[in-house]
Amino acid sequence: AGWHGFQSFLQYWEPAVGLPALHDYDKNLEINFVERSFRSGVRSVFNFDHTVVAVHADASRWLLPYVTNLDTGCQWVSQWRFSSLANALFPEHILLSHNITVQNLGHSSYSKYGCLELMQNVTLELQAAVAPAAASCFQSPRATAVWLDGRVMRSTYLPWSAPLRRSEASPSRQNYSNIDITRIRPCDSDPTVQALNTHAADEFP
């Protein structure tokens, strides 16, 4: 399908954030994994890579620009903030298409000092902005695997919510720019949140 297919996916679904599949994450992106998060070659995902990210103009109010002054010690922190906000604000509309796969052939050298601590600071700041019942929608970063759906999974590209086209959302949620961060729905009952809040599996090497 290539990039034209990806463009068609964006035009049809109108996600708040649209993503291609990422090579080497096949285990987390299996077609039959957690059916509620998968529909017509599209799935919602939690904690995603930023190699290629398409942001809806209406959602950009919340997500862009990247807050790069957070990246002084670790250059993943602004990405973590973006992903955390996106997953909490637009759970049904962070969508990945299986019609195109990208591959990152190599990382350049950049700062990765104290990443977990710096990312956790962002998580705490975001949790403080919402009602206590919704704090679990902003998960702490981790370098460990999780046990979900009977298997050990990396803590990236996990299933999140039932994917929706923007036109299928309730009228109050169709305009991404009008989302109210203080009224985020609680996430405690979400299987992925429950797995992330359970003791993690052994760390990946």
Tab-separated table of C-alpha atoms in Angstrom:
chain	number	residue	atom	x	y	z
A	1	ALA	CA	0.000	0.000	0.000
A	2	GLY	CA	2.906	2.340	0.683
A	3	TRP	CA	2.559	5.991	1.565
A	4	HIS	CA	-0.564	6.441	-0.568
A	5	GLY	CA	-2.217	3.745	1.531
A	6	PHE	CA	-1.118	5.498	4.692
A	7	GLN	CA	-2.593	8.748	3.412
A	8	SER	CA	-5.867	6.958	2.632
A	9	PHE	CA	-5.900	5.545	6.168
A	10	LEU	CA	-5.490	9.049	7.592
A	11	GLN	CA	-8.239	10.468	5.400
A	12	TYR	CA	-10.703	7.681	6.231
A	13	TRP	CA	-10.110	7.316	9.970
A	14	GLU	CA	-9.051	10.901	10.774
A	15	PRO	CA	-7.084	9.817	13.851
A	16	ALA	CA	-5.781	12.300	16.375
A	17	VAL	CA	-2.449	10.529	15.851
A	18	GLY	CA	-1.828	8.174	12.939
A	19	LEU	CA	1.041	5.690	12.924
A	20	PRO	CA	2.557	3.086	10.615
A	21	ALA	CA	3.615	-0.275	12.024
A	22	LEU	CA	7.245	-0.434	13.160
A	23	HIS	CA	9.484	-3.292	12.076
A	24	ASP	CA	10.715	-5.575	14.898
A	25	TYR	CA	7.602	-4.999	17.008
A	26	ASP	CA	5.626	-7.796	15.355
A	27	LYS	CA	5.045	-9.653	18.621
A	28	ASN	CA	3.166	-6.693	20.027
A	29	LEU	CA	1.286	-6.099	16.783
A	30	GLU	CA	-0.060	-9.591	16.104
A	31	ILE	CA	-3.317	-9.422	14.185
A	32	ASN	CA	-5.345	-11.505	16.648
A	33	PHE	CA	-3.974	-9.892	19.792
A	34	VAL	CA	-6.692	-8.366	22.007
A	35	GLU	CA	-9.489	-8.220	19.489
A	36	ARG	CA	-11.193	-5.193	21.007
A	37	SER	CA	-8.237	-3.023	20.006
A	38	PHE	CA	-8.169	-4.221	16.379
A	39	ARG	CA	-10.509	-3.430	13.486
A	40	SER	CA	-10.079	-3.600	9.714
A	41	GLY	CA	-6.279	-3.556	9.758
A	42	VAL	CA	-6.212	-0.706	12.279
A	43	ARG	CA	-5.542	-0.852	16.005
A	44	SER	CA	-5.227	1.547	18.897
A	45	VAL	CA	-1.862	1.476	20.650
A	46	PHE	CA	-0.248	2.677	23.871
A	47	ASN	CA	3.324	4.032	24.097
A	48	PHE	CA	4.470	4.224	20.504
A	49	ASP	CA	7.651	5.062	18.601
A	50	HIS	CA	7.991	8.481	16.968
A	51	THR	CA	9.860	7.539	13.793
A	52	VAL	CA	6.785	8.551	11.752
A	53	VAL	CA	3.858	10.340	13.439
A	54	ALA	CA	0.923	12.065	11.723
A	55	VAL	CA	-0.947	14.541	13.955
A	56	HIS	CA	-4.436	15.813	13.156
A	57	ALA	CA	-4.531	19.608	12.952
A	58	ASP	CA	-7.193	19.790	15.682
A	59	ALA	CA	-5.154	17.588	18.046
A	60	SER	CA	-2.001	19.622	17.468
A	61	ARG	CA	-3.211	22.169	20.023
A	62	TRP	CA	-2.486	19.579	22.708
A	63	LEU	CA	0.461	17.721	21.229
A	64	LEU	CA	2.613	20.135	19.244
A	65	PRO	CA	5.190	21.473	19.294
A	66	TYR	CA	7.313	18.942	21.131
A	67	VAL	CA	8.504	20.461	24.412
A	68	THR	CA	12.155	20.008	23.541
A	69	ASN	CA	13.495	21.875	26.563
A	70	LEU	CA	12.606	18.692	28.472
A	71	ASP	CA	15.224	16.798	26.425
A	72	THR	CA	18.376	18.293	27.932
A	73	GLY	CA	19.366	15.084	29.734
A	74	CYS	CA	17.344	12.537	27.781
A	75	GLN	CA	16.044	13.196	24.304
A	76	TRP	CA	13.084	10.826	24.742
A	77	VAL	CA	11.301	12.958	27.336
A	78	SER	CA	9.383	15.229	24.967
A	79	GLN	CA	8.263	12.136	23.051
A	80	TRP	CA	7.058	10.568	26.304
A	81	ARG	CA	5.041	13.683	27.119
A	82	PHE	CA	3.485	13.665	23.628
A	83	SER	CA	2.576	9.969	23.822
A	84	SER	CA	1.213	10.232	27.364
A	85	LEU	CA	-1.040	13.142	26.478
A	86	ALA	CA	-2.182	11.521	23.243
A	87	ASN	CA	-3.118	8.221	24.884
A	88	ALA	CA	-5.003	9.921	27.714
A	89	LEU	CA	-6.822	12.554	25.657
A	90	PHE	CA	-7.662	10.547	22.536
A	91	PRO	CA	-7.724	6.844	23.536
A	92	GLU	CA	-9.889	5.658	20.621
A	93	HIS	CA	-8.023	7.781	18.090
A	94	ILE	CA	-4.340	6.869	18.500
A	95	LEU	CA	-4.384	4.541	15.551
A	96	LEU	CA	-1.839	2.353	13.805
A	97	SER	CA	-2.323	1.017	10.290
A	98	HIS	CA	-0.885	-2.362	9.326
A	99	ASN	CA	-0.873	-1.346	5.665
A	100	ILE	CA	2.555	0.235	5.949
A	101	THR	CA	5.614	-0.713	7.984
A	102	VAL	CA	8.619	1.500	8.608
A	103	GLN	CA	12.053	0.460	9.798
A	104	ASN	CA	14.558	2.518	11.745
A	105	LEU	CA	17.868	1.305	10.351
A	106	GLY	CA	20.022	2.998	12.958
A	107	HIS	CA	19.992	5.466	15.809
A	108	SER	CA	22.344	8.407	15.890
A	109	SER	CA	24.201	9.281	19.064
A	110	TYR	CA	22.104	11.398	21.451
A	111	SER	CA	21.660	11.971	25.161
A	112	LYS	CA	19.849	9.237	27.109
A	113	TYR	CA	20.879	10.172	30.646
A	114	GLY	CA	18.390	9.607	33.480
A	115	CYS	CA	15.500	8.914	31.114
A	116	LEU	CA	13.175	7.072	33.491
A	117	GLU	CA	13.471	9.681	36.219
A	118	LEU	CA	12.938	12.583	33.825
A	119	MET	CA	9.999	10.863	32.129
A	120	GLN	CA	8.467	10.097	35.519
A	121	ASN	CA	8.624	13.799	36.368
A	122	VAL	CA	6.504	14.461	33.276
A	123	THR	CA	4.054	11.736	34.293
A	124	LEU	CA	3.618	13.258	37.747
A	125	GLU	CA	3.045	16.703	36.249
A	126	LEU	CA	0.346	15.359	33.923
A	127	GLN	CA	-1.309	13.336	36.673
A	128	ALA	CA	-1.568	16.504	38.767
A	129	ALA	CA	-3.567	18.159	35.970
A	130	VAL	CA	-6.423	15.626	36.048
A	131	ALA	CA	-8.888	14.266	38.575
A	132	PRO	CA	-7.366	11.605	40.884
A	133	ALA	CA	-9.593	8.929	39.313
A	134	ALA	CA	-7.964	9.562	35.925
A	135	ALA	CA	-4.349	9.608	37.114
A	136	SER	CA	-3.803	6.016	35.953
A	137	CYS	CA	-4.306	7.165	32.350
A	138	PHE	CA	-0.803	8.631	32.654
A	139	GLN	CA	1.404	5.622	33.268
A	140	SER	CA	4.902	5.659	34.686
A	141	PRO	CA	7.701	4.841	32.227
A	142	ARG	CA	9.389	1.478	32.564
A	143	ALA	CA	12.252	-0.458	30.991
A	144	THR	CA	10.630	-3.790	31.803
A	145	ALA	CA	8.312	-6.183	30.039
A	146	VAL	CA	4.711	-6.807	31.113
A	147	TRP	CA	2.546	-9.921	31.263
A	148	LEU	CA	-0.581	-9.392	29.175
A	149	ASP	CA	-2.999	-11.776	27.467
A	150	GLY	CA	-0.952	-14.792	28.544
A	151	ARG	CA	2.370	-13.632	27.179
A	152	VAL	CA	5.345	-11.426	27.978
A	153	MET	CA	5.194	-8.186	26.031
A	154	ARG	CA	7.387	-5.163	25.632
A	155	SER	CA	5.725	-2.147	27.260
A	156	THR	CA	5.353	-0.424	23.880
A	157	TYR	CA	2.650	-0.788	21.229
A	158	LEU	CA	0.291	-2.328	23.752
A	159	PRO	CA	-3.448	-2.395	22.951
A	160	TRP	CA	-5.257	0.636	24.273
A	161	SER	CA	-8.891	1.263	23.318
A	162	ALA	CA	-11.443	0.277	20.687
A	163	PRO	CA	-10.448	2.137	17.498
A	164	LEU	CA	-12.951	4.649	16.154
A	165	ARG	CA	-13.147	6.864	13.123
A	166	ARG	CA	-13.480	10.472	14.189
A	167	SER	CA	-17.010	10.579	12.723
A	168	GLU	CA	-18.006	7.640	14.963
A	169	ALA	CA	-17.063	9.393	18.196
A	170	SER	CA	-19.668	11.100	20.319
A	171	PRO	CA	-20.334	14.651	19.083
A	172	SER	CA	-18.543	16.150	22.072
A	173	ARG	CA	-15.339	14.256	21.166
A	174	GLN	CA	-15.265	14.781	17.416
A	175	ASN	CA	-13.465	18.114	17.699
A	176	TYR	CA	-10.075	17.126	19.062
A	177	SER	CA	-9.213	20.712	19.943
A	178	ASN	CA	-12.121	20.920	22.421
A	179	ILE	CA	-11.145	17.947	24.599
A	180	ASP	CA	-11.179	18.836	28.310
A	181	ILE	CA	-8.103	17.458	30.084
A	182	THR	CA	-9.837	17.810	33.456
A	183	ARG	CA	-12.582	15.384	32.372
A	184	ILE	CA	-10.542	12.416	31.153
A	185	ARG	CA	-12.289	9.107	31.761
A	186	PRO	CA	-10.753	6.787	34.417
A	187	CYS	CA	-8.459	4.075	33.048
A	188	ASP	CA	-8.202	1.691	36.037
A	189	SER	CA	-10.362	-0.993	34.402
A	190	ASP	CA	-8.338	-1.068	31.171
A	191	PRO	CA	-6.497	-4.410	30.762
A	192	THR	CA	-3.312	-2.689	29.652
A	193	VAL	CA	-3.334	-0.338	32.651
A	194	GLN	CA	-3.921	-3.304	34.956
A	195	ALA	CA	-1.014	-5.184	33.371
A	196	LEU	CA	1.278	-2.168	33.642
A	197	ASN	CA	0.357	-1.743	37.291
A	198	THR	CA	1.136	-5.387	38.051
A	199	HIS	CA	4.647	-6.532	38.897
A	200	ALA	CA	6.655	-6.389	35.676
A	201	ALA	CA	8.372	-9.342	34.061
A	202	ASP	CA	12.142	-9.587	33.723
A	203	GLU	CA	13.804	-6.692	31.954
A	204	PHE	CA	14.777	-7.074	28.337
A	205	PRO	CA	18.516	-7.062	27.771
